[in-house]
mmCIF file of C-alpha atoms in Angstrom:
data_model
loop_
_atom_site.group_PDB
_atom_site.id
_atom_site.type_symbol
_atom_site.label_atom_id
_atom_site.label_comp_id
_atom_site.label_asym_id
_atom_site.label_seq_id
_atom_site.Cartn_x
_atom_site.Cartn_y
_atom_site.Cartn_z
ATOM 1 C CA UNK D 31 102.535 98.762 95.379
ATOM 2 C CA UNK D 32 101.230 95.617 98.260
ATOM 3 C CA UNK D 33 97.791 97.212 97.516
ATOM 4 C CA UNK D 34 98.183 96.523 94.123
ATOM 5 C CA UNK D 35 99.801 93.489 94.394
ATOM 6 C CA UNK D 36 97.301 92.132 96.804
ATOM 7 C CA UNK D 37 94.703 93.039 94.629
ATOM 8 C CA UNK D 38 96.200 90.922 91.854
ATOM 9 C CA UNK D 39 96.341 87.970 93.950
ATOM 10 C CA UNK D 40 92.935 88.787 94.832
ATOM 11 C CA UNK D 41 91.779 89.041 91.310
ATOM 12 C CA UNK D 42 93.344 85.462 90.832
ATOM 13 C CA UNK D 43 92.191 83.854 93.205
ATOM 14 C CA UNK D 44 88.443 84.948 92.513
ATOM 15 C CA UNK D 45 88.746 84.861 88.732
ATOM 16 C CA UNK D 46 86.898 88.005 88.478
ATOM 17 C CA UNK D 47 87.588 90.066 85.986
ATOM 18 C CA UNK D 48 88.409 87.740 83.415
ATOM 19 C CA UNK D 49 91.916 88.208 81.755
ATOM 20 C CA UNK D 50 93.592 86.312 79.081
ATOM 21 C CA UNK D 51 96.253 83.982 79.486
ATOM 22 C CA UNK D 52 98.539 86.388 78.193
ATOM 23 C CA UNK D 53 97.599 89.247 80.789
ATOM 24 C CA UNK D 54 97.421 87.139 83.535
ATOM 25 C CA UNK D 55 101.261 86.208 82.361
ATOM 26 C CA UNK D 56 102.195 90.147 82.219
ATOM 27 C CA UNK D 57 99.810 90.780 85.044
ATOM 28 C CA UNK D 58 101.938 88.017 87.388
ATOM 29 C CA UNK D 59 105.364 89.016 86.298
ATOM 30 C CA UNK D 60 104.486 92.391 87.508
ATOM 31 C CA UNK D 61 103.023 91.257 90.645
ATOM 32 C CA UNK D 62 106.532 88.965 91.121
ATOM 33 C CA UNK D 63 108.785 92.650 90.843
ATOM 34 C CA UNK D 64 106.252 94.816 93.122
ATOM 35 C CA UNK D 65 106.587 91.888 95.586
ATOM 36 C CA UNK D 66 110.026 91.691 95.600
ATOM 37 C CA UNK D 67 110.302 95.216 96.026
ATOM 38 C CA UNK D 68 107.778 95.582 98.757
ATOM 39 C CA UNK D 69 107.796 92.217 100.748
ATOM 40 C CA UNK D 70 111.663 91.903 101.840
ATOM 41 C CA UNK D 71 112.612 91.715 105.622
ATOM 42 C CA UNK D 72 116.088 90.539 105.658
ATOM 43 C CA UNK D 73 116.335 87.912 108.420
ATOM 44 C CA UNK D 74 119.231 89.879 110.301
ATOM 45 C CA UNK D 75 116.197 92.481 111.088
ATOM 46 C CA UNK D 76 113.641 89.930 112.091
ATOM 47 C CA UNK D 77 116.117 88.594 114.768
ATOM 48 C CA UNK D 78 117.116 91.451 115.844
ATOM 49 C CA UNK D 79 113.414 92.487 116.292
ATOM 50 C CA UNK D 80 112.718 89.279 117.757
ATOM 51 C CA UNK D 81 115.842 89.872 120.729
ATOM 52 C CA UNK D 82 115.143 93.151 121.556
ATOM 53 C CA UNK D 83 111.377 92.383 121.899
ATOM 54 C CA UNK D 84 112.109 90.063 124.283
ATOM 55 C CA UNK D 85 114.777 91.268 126.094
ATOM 56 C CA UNK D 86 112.770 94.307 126.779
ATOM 57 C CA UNK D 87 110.119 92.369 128.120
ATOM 58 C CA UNK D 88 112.252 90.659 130.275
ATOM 59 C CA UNK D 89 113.772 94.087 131.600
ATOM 60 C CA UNK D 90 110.591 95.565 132.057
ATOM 61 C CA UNK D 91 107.784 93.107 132.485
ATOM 62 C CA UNK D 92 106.597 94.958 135.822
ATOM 63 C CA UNK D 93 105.934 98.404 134.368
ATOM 64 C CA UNK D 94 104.437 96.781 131.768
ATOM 65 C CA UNK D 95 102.156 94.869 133.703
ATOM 66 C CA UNK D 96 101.294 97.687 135.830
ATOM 67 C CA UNK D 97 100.359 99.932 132.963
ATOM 68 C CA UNK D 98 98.733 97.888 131.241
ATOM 69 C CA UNK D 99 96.580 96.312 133.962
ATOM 70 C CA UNK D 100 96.139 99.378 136.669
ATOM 71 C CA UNK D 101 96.857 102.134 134.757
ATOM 72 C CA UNK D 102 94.718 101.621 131.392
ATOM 73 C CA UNK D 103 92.086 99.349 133.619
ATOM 74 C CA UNK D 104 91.783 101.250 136.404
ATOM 75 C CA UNK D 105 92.127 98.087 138.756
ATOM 76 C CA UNK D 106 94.404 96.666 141.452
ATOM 77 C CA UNK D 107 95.699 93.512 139.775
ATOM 78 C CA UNK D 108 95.407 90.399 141.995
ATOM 79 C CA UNK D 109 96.400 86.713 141.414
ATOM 80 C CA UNK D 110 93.396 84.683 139.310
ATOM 81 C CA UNK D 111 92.877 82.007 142.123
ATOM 82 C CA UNK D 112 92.298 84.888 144.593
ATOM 83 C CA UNK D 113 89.552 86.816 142.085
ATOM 84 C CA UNK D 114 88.522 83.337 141.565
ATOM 85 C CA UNK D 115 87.805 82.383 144.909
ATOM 86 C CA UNK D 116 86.420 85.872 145.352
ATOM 87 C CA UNK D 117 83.648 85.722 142.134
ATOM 88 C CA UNK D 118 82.803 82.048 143.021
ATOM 89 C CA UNK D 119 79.137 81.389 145.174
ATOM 90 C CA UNK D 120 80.528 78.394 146.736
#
């Protein structure tokens, strides 16, 4: 149902293929139900998303860091001035 509905916006937007007035009317009514059935976050969800997102970030902002930056690249992680000063000729 979004791929169809994105499609239809697509198709508008483009103006290829060419409908009538009167099948772009049926054609936008539909897209208005399969977007309302498809496209609905309640905003209780996107803040509770948003919270625990962040809190566990806050939590565990060290593992992450580690993992992302020794584990998956294989580095030691230093500050940037120091691999800075390091890479710099002068």
């Amino acid at each position: 149902m979004y791929l169809v509905s994105e499609a239809l916006r697509i198709m508008k937007k483009s103006g290829k293929p060419q409908f009538t007035t009167q099948d772009w009317t049926v054609l936008t009514n539909y897209k208005k139900y399969t977007d309302n059935a498809t496209k609905f976050i309640p905003t209780w969800v996107k803040v509770a998303v948003a919270l625990a997102l962040g809190m566990g970030t806050m939590v565990g902002w060290k593992r992450i860091v580690i993992t992302v930056g020794e584990k998956i690249g294989k580095d030691h992680l230093t500050y940037v001035r120091e691999r800075r000063r390091k890479s710099l000729p002068w």
